CSV table of N, CA and C in Angstrom, one decimal:
chain,number,residue,atom,x,y,z
R,1,MET,N,-31.1,26.7,-96.2
R,1,MET,CA,-30.9,27.6,-96.5
R,1,MET,C,-29.3,28.3,-95.1
R,2,THR,N,-28.4,29.0,-95.9
R,2,THR,CA,-27.2,28.6,-95.3
R,2,THR,C,-27.5,29.0,-93.9
R,3,THR,N,-26.3,28.8,-93.1
R,3,THR,CA,-26.4,29.6,-91.6
R,3,THR,C,-25.9,30.8,-91.6
R,4,THR,N,-26.0,31.9,-91.0
R,4,THR,CA,-25.1,33.1,-91.3
R,4,THR,C,-23.8,32.6,-90.0
R,5,LEU,N,-23.1,33.5,-90.4
R,5,LEU,CA,-22.1,33.6,-89.1
R,5,LEU,C,-22.2,33.5,-87.7
R,6,LYS,N,-23.2,35.1,-87.8
R,6,LYS,CA,-23.9,35.4,-86.5
R,6,LYS,C,-25.0,34.1,-85.8
R,7,SER,N,-25.4,33.6,-86.7
R,7,SER,CA,-26.4,32.3,-86.5
R,7,SER,C,-26.1,31.4,-85.4
R,8,LYS,N,-24.5,31.1,-86.7
R,8,LYS,CA,-23.3,30.0,-85.8
R,8,LYS,C,-23.0,30.3,-84.3
R,9,LEU,N,-22.5,31.9,-84.4
R,9,LEU,CA,-22.6,32.3,-83.2
R,9,LEU,C,-23.6,32.4,-82.1
R,10,GLN,N,-24.8,32.5,-82.1
R,10,GLN,CA,-25.7,32.5,-80.8
R,10,GLN,C,-26.3,30.9,-81.0
R,11,GLU,N,-25.8,29.6,-81.9
R,11,GLU,CA,-26.0,28.7,-81.8
R,11,GLU,C,-25.2,27.9,-80.9
R,12,ASP,N,-23.8,28.1,-80.7
R,12,ASP,CA,-22.5,27.6,-80.0
R,12,ASP,C,-22.6,28.7,-78.9
R,13,LEU,N,-23.4,29.2,-78.9
R,13,LEU,CA,-23.6,30.4,-77.6
R,13,LEU,C,-25.2,29.1,-76.8
R,14,THR,N,-25.7,29.5,-76.9
R,14,THR,CA,-26.9,28.6,-76.5
R,14,THR,C,-25.8,27.0,-76.1
R,15,SER,N,-25.5,26.3,-76.6
R,15,SER,CA,-24.8,24.8,-76.3
R,15,SER,C,-23.9,25.1,-75.0
R,16,ALA,N,-23.0,26.3,-75.0
R,16,ALA,CA,-22.3,26.4,-73.9
R,16,ALA,C,-23.1,26.8,-73.0
R,17,ILE,N,-24.3,27.4,-73.4
R,17,ILE,CA,-24.9,27.6,-71.7
R,17,ILE,C,-25.1,26.6,-71.1
R,18,LYS,N,-25.8,24.9,-71.9
R,18,LYS,CA,-26.5,23.9,-71.8
R,18,LYS,C,-25.2,23.3,-71.2
R,19,GLU,N,-23.6,23.5,-71.7
R,19,GLU,CA,-22.2,22.7,-71.3
R,19,GLU,C,-22.5,23.9,-70.4
R,20,ARG,N,-22.9,24.1,-69.8
R,20,ARG,CA,-22.3,25.3,-68.5
R,20,ARG,C,-20.7,25.4,-68.8
R,21,ASP,N,-20.3,26.2,-69.7
R,21,ASP,CA,-19.4,26.0,-70.4
R,21,ASP,C,-18.8,27.7,-69.8
R,22,GLU,N,-18.3,28.5,-68.7
R,22,GLU,CA,-18.1,29.8,-68.8
R,22,GLU,C,-17.7,31.0,-69.2
R,23,LEU,N,-16.1,30.2,-70.0
R,23,LEU,CA,-15.9,30.4,-70.7
R,23,LEU,C,-16.2,31.1,-72.0
R,24,ARG,N,-16.6,29.5,-72.8
R,24,ARG,CA,-17.1,30.1,-74.1
R,24,ARG,C,-18.7,31.1,-73.9
R,25,SER,N,-19.5,30.9,-72.9
R,25,SER,CA,-20.4,31.5,-73.1
R,25,SER,C,-20.2,33.1,-72.4
R,26,SER,N,-19.5,33.5,-72.0
R,26,SER,CA,-18.8,34.6,-71.7
R,26,SER,C,-18.8,35.5,-72.8
R,27,THR,N,-17.4,34.8,-73.6
R,27,THR,CA,-17.6,35.2,-74.5
R,27,THR,C,-17.8,35.6,-75.8
R,28,LEU,N,-18.6,34.5,-76.4
R,28,LEU,CA,-19.9,34.5,-77.1
R,28,LEU,C,-20.7,35.3,-76.6
R,29,ARG,N,-21.2,36.2,-75.9
R,29,ARG,CA,-22.4,37.0,-75.2
R,29,ARG,C,-21.5,37.8,-75.9
R,30,MET,N,-19.7,38.3,-75.6
R,30,MET,CA,-19.4,39.7,-75.3
R,30,MET,C,-19.2,40.2,-76.7
R,31,THR,N,-19.3,39.1,-77.5
R,31,THR,CA,-18.9,39.1,-79.1
R,31,THR,C,-20.5,39.1,-79.4
R,32,LEU,N,-21.2,38.6,-79.5
R,32,LEU,CA,-23.0,38.8,-80.2
R,32,LEU,C,-23.7,40.6,-79.6
R,33,ALA,N,-23.2,40.9,-78.6
R,33,ALA,CA,-23.1,42.4,-78.0
R,33,ALA,C,-22.1,43.4,-78.9
R,34,ALA,N,-21.2,43.2,-79.1
R,34,ALA,CA,-20.4,44.2,-80.4
R,34,ALA,C,-21.1,43.7,-81.7
R,35,ILE,N,-21.7,42.9,-81.6
R,35,ILE,CA,-22.3,42.8,-83.7
R,35,ILE,C,-23.7,43.6,-83.1
R,36,THR,N,-24.6,43.0,-82.2
R,36,THR,CA,-25.6,43.6,-81.9
R,36,THR,C,-25.2,45.4,-81.8
R,37,LYS,N,-24.4,45.8,-81.5
R,37,LYS,CA,-24.0,47.1,-81.1
R,37,LYS,C,-23.8,47.8,-82.6
R,38,GLU,N,-23.0,47.0,-83.3
R,38,GLU,CA,-22.7,47.3,-84.2
R,38,GLU,C,-23.6,47.7,-85.8
R,39,GLU,N,-24.8,46.8,-85.3
R,39,GLU,CA,-26.0,46.7,-86.1
R,39,GLU,C,-27.0,47.5,-85.9
R,40,VAL,N,-26.9,48.4,-84.7
R,40,VAL,CA,-27.8,49.7,-84.4
R,40,VAL,C,-26.8,50.6,-84.8
R,41,ALA,N,-25.9,50.9,-84.8
R,41,ALA,CA,-25.0,52.2,-84.8
R,41,ALA,C,-25.2,52.6,-86.1
R,42,GLY,N,-26.0,53.4,-86.3
R,42,GLY,CA,-25.7,54.7,-87.1
R,42,GLY,C,-27.1,54.9,-87.3
R,43,LYS,N,-27.7,55.3,-88.5
R,43,LYS,CA,-29.1,56.4,-88.4
R,43,LYS,C,-30.6,55.0,-88.4
R,44,GLU,N,-30.1,53.7,-88.8
R,44,GLU,CA,-31.0,52.5,-88.4
R,44,GLU,C,-30.4,51.3,-88.5
R,45,LYS,N,-31.2,50.6,-88.1
R,45,LYS,CA,-30.8,49.4,-87.4
R,45,LYS,C,-30.8,48.4,-89.0
R,46,ARG,N,-29.5,47.3,-89.1
R,46,ARG,CA,-29.6,46.6,-90.3
R,46,ARG,C,-28.7,45.5,-89.5
R,47,GLU,N,-29.1,44.5,-90.5
R,47,GLU,CA,-28.3,42.8,-90.3
R,47,GLU,C,-26.8,42.9,-90.8
R,48,LEU,N,-26.5,43.2,-90.3
R,48,LEU,CA,-24.5,42.7,-90.8
R,48,LEU,C,-24.3,41.8,-91.3
R,49,SER,N,-22.8,41.9,-92.5
R,49,SER,CA,-22.9,40.6,-93.9
R,49,SER,C,-22.6,39.7,-92.7
R,50,ASP,N,-21.7,38.7,-93.5
R,50,ASP,CA,-21.0,37.9,-92.9
R,50,ASP,C,-19.6,38.3,-93.1
R,51,ASP,N,-19.0,39.4,-93.6
R,51,ASP,CA,-17.8,40.0,-93.5
R,51,ASP,C,-17.8,40.7,-92.4
R,52,GLU,N,-19.1,41.4,-92.4
R,52,GLU,CA,-19.1,42.4,-91.5
R,52,GLU,C,-18.6,42.1,-90.1
R,53,VAL,N,-19.7,41.0,-90.1
R,53,VAL,CA,-19.4,40.1,-88.4
R,53,VAL,C,-18.1,40.1,-88.2
R,54,LEU,N,-17.4,39.0,-89.0
R,54,LEU,CA,-16.0,38.5,-89.4
R,54,LEU,C,-15.3,40.1,-89.0
R,55,LYS,N,-15.3,41.1,-89.8
R,55,LYS,CA,-14.6,41.9,-89.3
R,55,LYS,C,-14.6,42.8,-87.4
R,56,VAL,N,-16.4,42.4,-87.0
R,56,VAL,CA,-16.7,42.5,-85.2
R,56,VAL,C,-15.3,41.3,-84.6
R,57,ILE,N,-15.7,40.1,-85.4
R,57,ILE,CA,-15.1,39.2,-84.2
R,57,ILE,C,-13.3,39.9,-84.6
R,58,THR,N,-13.1,40.1,-85.4
R,58,THR,CA,-11.2,40.6,-85.9
R,58,THR,C,-11.2,41.2,-84.4
R,59,LYS,N,-12.5,42.2,-84.6
R,59,LYS,CA,-11.8,43.4,-83.4
R,59,LYS,C,-11.7,43.1,-82.2
R,60,GLU,N,-12.7,41.9,-81.8
R,60,GLU,CA,-12.8,41.4,-80.7
R,60,GLU,C,-11.8,40.9,-80.7
R,61,ALA,N,-11.5,39.9,-81.1
R,61,ALA,CA,-10.1,38.8,-80.7
R,61,ALA,C,-8.9,39.8,-80.6
R,62,LYS,N,-8.9,40.8,-81.5
R,62,LYS,CA,-7.3,41.9,-81.1
R,62,LYS,C,-7.3,42.6,-80.0
R,63,LYS,N,-8.8,43.3,-79.5
R,63,LYS,CA,-8.9,43.5,-78.3
R,63,LYS,C,-8.5,42.5,-77.1
R,64,ARG,N,-8.8,41.0,-77.3
R,64,ARG,CA,-8.1,40.2,-76.3
R,64,ARG,C,-6.3,40.0,-76.2
R,65,ARG,N,-6.0,39.8,-77.2
R,65,ARG,CA,-4.6,39.9,-77.7
R,65,ARG,C,-4.3,41.3,-76.9
R,66,GLU,N,-4.6,41.9,-76.5
R,66,GLU,CA,-3.9,43.5,-76.3
R,66,GLU,C,-3.8,43.2,-75.0
R,67,ALA,N,-5.2,43.4,-74.3
R,67,ALA,CA,-5.8,43.2,-72.9
R,67,ALA,C,-4.7,41.9,-72.1
R,68,ALA,N,-4.2,40.4,-73.1
R,68,ALA,CA,-3.8,39.7,-72.7
R,68,ALA,C,-2.0,40.2,-72.1
R,69,ASP,N,-2.1,40.8,-73.2
R,69,ASP,CA,-0.7,41.8,-73.1
R,69,ASP,C,-0.2,42.6,-72.3
R,70,ALA,N,-1.0,43.2,-72.3
R,70,ALA,CA,-1.5,44.4,-70.6
R,70,ALA,C,-1.6,43.3,-69.5
R,71,PHE,N,-2.0,42.7,-69.1
R,71,PHE,CA,-2.2,41.8,-67.7
R,71,PHE,C,-1.0,41.5,-67.6
R,72,ALA,N,-0.4,40.7,-69.1
R,72,ALA,CA,1.0,40.1,-68.6
R,72,ALA,C,1.9,41.2,-68.3
R,73,GLU,N,1.9,42.3,-68.2
R,73,GLU,CA,3.4,43.1,-68.4
R,73,GLU,C,2.6,44.0,-67.3
R,74,GLY,N,2.0,43.9,-66.6
R,74,GLY,CA,1.0,44.1,-65.5
R,74,GLY,C,1.1,42.9,-63.9
R,75,GLY,N,1.5,42.2,-64.6
R,75,GLY,CA,1.9,40.7,-63.5
R,75,GLY,C,1.1,40.1,-63.2
R,76,ARG,N,-0.5,40.6,-64.2
R,76,ARG,CA,-1.6,39.8,-63.6
R,76,ARG,C,-1.6,38.4,-64.6
R,77,ALA,N,-0.9,37.4,-64.5
R,77,ALA,CA,-0.7,35.9,-65.3
R,77,ALA,C,-2.6,35.5,-65.0
R,78,GLU,N,-3.2,35.5,-63.8
R,78,GLU,CA,-4.4,34.6,-64.2
R,78,GLU,C,-5.7,35.7,-65.4
R,79,SER,N,-5.4,37.1,-65.5
R,79,SER,CA,-5.6,37.8,-66.0
R,79,SER,C,-5.6,37.4,-67.6
R,80,ALA,N,-4.1,37.5,-67.7
R,80,ALA,CA,-3.6,37.1,-69.2
R,80,ALA,C,-3.8,36.1,-69.8
R,81,GLU,N,-4.2,35.3,-69.4
R,81,GLU,CA,-4.3,33.8,-69.7
R,81,GLU,C,-5.9,33.9,-69.9
R,82,ARG,N,-7.2,34.9,-69.4
R,82,ARG,CA,-8.4,34.0,-69.5
R,82,ARG,C,-8.8,35.3,-70.6
R,83,GLU,N,-7.8,36.2,-70.9
R,83,GLU,CA,-8.0,37.2,-72.4
R,83,GLU,C,-7.7,36.4,-73.2
R,84,LYS,N,-6.5,35.7,-73.1
R,84,LYS,CA,-5.8,34.5,-74.2
R,84,LYS,C,-6.8,33.8,-74.1
R,85,ALA,N,-7.4,32.7,-73.2
R,85,ALA,CA,-8.3,32.0,-74.1
R,85,ALA,C,-9.5,32.2,-74.9
R,86,GLU,N,-9.8,33.5,-74.3
R,86,GLU,CA,-10.7,34.2,-75.1
R,86,GLU,C,-10.8,34.4,-76.3
R,87,GLY,N,-9.4,34.5,-76.7
R,87,GLY,CA,-8.8,35.6,-78.3
R,87,GLY,C,-8.7,34.2,-78.9
R,88,ALA,N,-8.2,32.6,-78.1
R,88,ALA,CA,-7.7,31.4,-79.4
R,88,ALA,C,-9.4,31.3,-79.3
R,89,LEU,N,-10.8,31.6,-78.8
R,89,LEU,CA,-11.4,30.9,-79.4
R,89,LEU,C,-12.3,31.9,-80.0
R,90,LEU,N,-12.0,33.2,-79.9
R,90,LEU,CA,-12.7,33.7,-81.2
R,90,LEU,C,-12.0,33.0,-82.7
R,91,ALA,N,-10.3,33.2,-82.7
R,91,ALA,CA,-9.6,32.4,-83.1
R,91,ALA,C,-10.4,31.6,-84.0
R,92,THR,N,-11.3,30.5,-83.8
R,92,THR,CA,-11.8,29.9,-84.0
R,92,THR,C,-12.1,30.2,-84.9
R,93,TYR,N,-13.2,31.4,-85.2
R,93,TYR,CA,-14.2,31.9,-85.7
R,93,TYR,C,-13.9,32.4,-86.8
R,94,LEU,N,-12.6,32.7,-86.7
R,94,LEU,CA,-11.5,33.7,-87.9
R,94,LEU,C,-11.6,32.3,-88.7
R,95,PRO,N,-11.0,33.6,-90.3
R,95,PRO,CA,-9.9,32.5,-91.3
R,95,PRO,C,-9.0,32.5,-90.8
R,96,LYS,N,-8.3,31.6,-91.4
R,96,LYS,CA,-6.7,30.6,-91.0
R,96,LYS,C,-6.1,32.1,-90.9
R,97,GLN,N,-4.9,32.1,-90.5
R,97,GLN,CA,-4.7,34.0,-91.0
R,97,GLN,C,-2.9,32.8,-91.4
R,98,LEU,N,-2.4,34.0,-92.6
R,98,LEU,CA,-1.8,33.8,-93.4
R,98,LEU,C,-0.4,33.3,-92.7
R,99,SER,N,0.4,32.8,-92.9
R,99,SER,CA,1.9,32.4,-92.3
R,99,SER,C,2.7,33.2,-92.5
R,100,ASP,N,4.1,33.8,-92.2
R,100,ASP,CA,4.8,34.8,-92.9
R,100,ASP,C,5.1,34.6,-94.6
R,101,GLU,N,5.8,33.3,-94.2
R,101,GLU,CA,6.2,33.1,-95.5
R,101,GLU,C,4.9,33.8,-97.0
R,102,GLU,N,3.8,33.3,-96.7
R,102,GLU,CA,2.7,33.5,-97.6
R,102,GLU,C,2.5,35.1,-97.5
R,103,LEU,N,2.2,35.9,-96.3
R,103,LEU,CA,2.3,37.0,-96.0
R,103,LEU,C,3.2,38.0,-97.2
R,104,THR,N,4.6,37.4,-97.2
R,104,THR,CA,6.3,38.3,-97.2
R,104,THR,C,5.7,37.6,-99.6
R,105,ASP,N,5.3,36.7,-99.5
R,105,ASP,CA,5.2,36.4,-101.1
R,105,ASP,C,4.1,37.7,-101.4
R,106,LEU,N,3.0,37.4,-100.5
R,106,LEU,CA,2.2,38.6,-101.4
R,106,LEU,C,2.6,40.0,-100.6
R,107,VAL,N,2.9,40.1,-99.8
R,107,VAL,CA,3.8,41.9,-100.3
R,107,VAL,C,4.5,42.0,-100.8
R,108,ALA,N,5.6,41.4,-101.1
R,108,ALA,CA,6.5,41.3,-102.4
R,108,ALA,C,5.6,41.5,-104.0
R,109,GLN,N,5.4,40.7,-104.4
R,109,GLN,CA,3.9,41.1,-105.3
R,109,GLN,C,3.9,42.4,-105.8
R,110,ALA,N,2.9,42.8,-104.3
R,110,ALA,CA,3.0,44.3,-103.9
R,110,ALA,C,3.7,45.3,-104.4
R,111,VAL,N,5.3,45.0,-103.6
R,111,VAL,CA,5.9,46.3,-103.6
R,111,VAL,C,6.2,46.1,-105.3
R,112,GLU,N,6.7,45.3,-105.9
R,112,GLU,CA,6.6,44.9,-107.4
R,112,GLU,C,6.0,46.1,-108.3
R,113,GLU,N,4.5,45.4,-108.1
R,113,GLU,CA,3.2,46.0,-108.3
R,113,GLU,C,3.5,47.9,-108.6
R,114,ALA,N,3.9,47.7,-106.6
R,114,ALA,CA,4.0,49.4,-107.1
R,114,ALA,C,4.8,50.0,-107.4
R,115,LYS,N,6.1,49.4,-107.3
R,115,LYS,CA,7.4,49.6,-108.3
R,115,LYS,C,7.0,50.0,-110.0
R,116,ALA,N,6.5,48.9,-110.3
R,116,ALA,CA,6.2,49.2,-111.8
R,116,ALA,C,5.1,50.4,-112.0
R,117,ALA,N,4.6,50.8,-111.1
R,117,ALA,CA,3.7,51.8,-111.1
R,117,ALA,C,4.1,53.1,-110.5
R,118,GLY,N,5.4,53.0,-110.5
R,118,GLY,CA,6.4,54.1,-110.4
R,118,GLY,C,6.4,54.7,-109.3
R,119,ALA,N,6.2,54.5,-107.9
R,119,ALA,CA,6.5,54.3,-106.2
R,119,ALA,C,7.8,54.1,-105.9
R,120,GLU,N,8.2,55.0,-105.7
R,120,GLU,CA,10.0,54.7,-105.2
R,120,GLU,C,10.1,55.1,-103.4
R,121,GLY,N,11.3,54.1,-103.0
R,121,GLY,CA,11.6,54.4,-101.2
R,121,GLY,C,9.9,54.4,-100.7
R,122,PRO,N,10.4,55.2,-99.1
R,122,PRO,CA,9.4,55.1,-98.4
R,122,PRO,C,8.6,55.8,-98.0
R,123,ARG,N,7.9,56.1,-99.7
R,123,ARG,CA,7.0,57.3,-100.2
R,123,ARG,C,5.9,55.8,-100.5
R,124,ALA,N,6.5,54.5,-101.2
R,124,ALA,CA,5.9,53.8,-101.5
R,124,ALA,C,5.3,53.0,-100.8
R,125,MET,N,5.4,53.0,-99.3
R,125,MET,CA,4.6,52.5,-98.2
R,125,MET,C,3.0,52.5,-98.5
R,126,GLY,N,2.5,54.0,-98.9
R,126,GLY,CA,0.9,53.6,-98.6
R,126,GLY,C,0.5,52.7,-100.8
R,127,ALA,N,1.4,53.1,-100.8
R,127,ALA,CA,0.9,52.3,-102.8
R,127,ALA,C,1.2,51.2,-102.2
R,128,VAL,N,2.1,50.4,-101.6
R,128,VAL,CA,1.8,49.3,-101.4
R,128,VAL,C,1.0,48.4,-100.8
R,129,MET,N,0.3,49.4,-99.6
R,129,MET,CA,-0.3,49.1,-98.8
R,129,MET,C,-2.0,49.0,-99.6
R,130,LYS,N,-1.8,50.0,-100.1
R,130,LYS,CA,-3.3,50.2,-101.1
R,130,LYS,C,-3.4,48.5,-101.9
R,131,ILE,N,-2.5,48.1,-102.6
R,131,ILE,CA,-2.0,46.7,-103.2
R,131,ILE,C,-2.6,45.7,-102.6
R,132,VAL,N,-2.1,45.5,-101.1
R,132,VAL,CA,-1.2,44.3,-100.5
R,132,VAL,C,-3.2,44.2,-99.6
R,133,ASN,N,-3.5,45.9,-99.1
R,133,ASN,CA,-4.7,45.4,-98.2
R,133,ASN,C,-6.0,44.3,-98.5
R,134,PRO,N,-6.4,44.8,-99.7
R,134,PRO,CA,-7.8,43.9,-99.9
R,134,PRO,C,-7.5,42.2,-100.5
R,135,LYS,N,-6.0,42.1,-100.4
R,135,LYS,CA,-5.4,40.6,-100.8
R,135,LYS,C,-5.4,39.9,-99.4
R,136,VAL,N,-4.9,40.8,-98.2
R,136,VAL,CA,-5.0,39.8,-97.1
R,136,VAL,C,-6.3,40.3,-96.3
R,137,ALA,N,-7.2,41.0,-96.6
R,137,ALA,CA,-8.1,41.5,-95.7
R,137,ALA,C,-8.5,39.8,-95.1
R,138,GLY,N,-8.5,40.0,-93.4
R,138,GLY,CA,-9.1,39.5,-92.7
R,138,GLY,C,-8.3,38.3,-92.2
R,139,LEU,N,-7.1,38.2,-92.9
R,139,LEU,CA,-6.4,37.0,-93.2
R,139,LEU,C,-4.5,37.2,-92.3
R,140,ALA,N,-4.4,38.1,-91.9
R,140,ALA,CA,-3.4,38.9,-91.4
R,140,ALA,C,-4.1,40.2,-90.9
R,141,GLU,N,-3.0,40.3,-89.8
R,141,GLU,CA,-3.5,42.0,-89.0
R,141,GLU,C,-2.8,43.0,-89.4
R,142,GLY,N,-3.1,44.1,-89.5
R,142,GLY,CA,-2.6,45.0,-90.4
R,142,GLY,C,-1.6,45.3,-89.7
R,143,GLY,N,-1.1,45.3,-88.5
R,143,GLY,CA,0.2,45.8,-87.8
R,143,GLY,C,1.1,44.6,-88.7
R,144,ARG,N,1.2,43.4,-89.1
R,144,ARG,CA,1.8,42.8,-89.3
R,144,ARG,C,2.1,42.6,-90.7
R,145,VAL,N,1.2,43.4,-92.0
R,145,VAL,CA,1.3,43.5,-92.9
R,145,VAL,C,2.2,44.6,-93.1
R,146,ALA,N,2.2,46.1,-92.2
R,146,ALA,CA,2.7,47.3,-92.1
R,146,ALA,C,4.1,46.6,-92.3
R,147,ALA,N,4.5,45.9,-91.3
R,147,ALA,CA,5.6,45.6,-90.7
R,147,ALA,C,6.7,45.0,-91.5
R,148,THR,N,5.8,43.9,-92.2
R,148,THR,CA,6.3,43.5,-93.2
R,148,THR,C,6.8,44.5,-94.7
R,149,VAL,N,5.7,44.9,-95.0
R,149,VAL,CA,6.1,46.1,-95.9
R,149,VAL,C,7.5,46.9,-96.1
R,150,LYS,N,7.2,47.4,-94.5
R,150,LYS,CA,8.8,47.8,-94.2
R,150,LYS,C,9.6,47.4,-94.3
R,151,LYS,N,10.3,45.9,-93.7
R,151,LYS,CA,10.8,45.3,-93.7
R,151,LYS,C,11.4,45.6,-95.4
R,152,LEU,N,10.6,44.9,-96.5
R,152,LEU,CA,10.8,44.7,-97.2
R,152,LEU,C,10.9,45.7,-98.8
R,153,LEU,N,10.7,46.5,-98.0
R,153,LEU,CA,10.9,48.3,-98.7
R,153,LEU,C,12.3,48.6,-98.5
R,154,ALA,N,13.0,48.6,-97.3
R,154,ALA,CA,14.0,49.0,-97.0
R,154,ALA,C,15.1,48.3,-97.0
R,155,GLY,N,14.6,46.6,-97.5
R,155,GLY,CA,15.9,45.7,-98.2
R,155,GLY,C,15.6,45.6,-99.2
């Protein structure tokens, strides 16, 4: 039987607790709590697929990055470091992010496809995003993708 991502997180939590690794155990606990919350949201409880679990982990990692930035701006370096460490730990469970070159190549292809379909100028943004989003799902953050699309459409 293949191991699901959720059970991998639970196994890692168990080993983190045994190793008394406070950072890992608290981060994994919060992430598993977010997954459970997602599972019981809606009308009936369900098991999340690995893709859905990845989305939850991505969301949690993004929260950590934003919190780290907020703490750093507020002069709370220690808290910022903690959030960064939690974000880095969660990143180990996510697929490798696309490099800037790979993202630019994918967006450039999508811009060509959108132009071929008749999308022009600033209004092409939506059309390009529609083409590129499925290709980069989980591999690049939405804000990064949007910025790259804007840059290529302007240029």
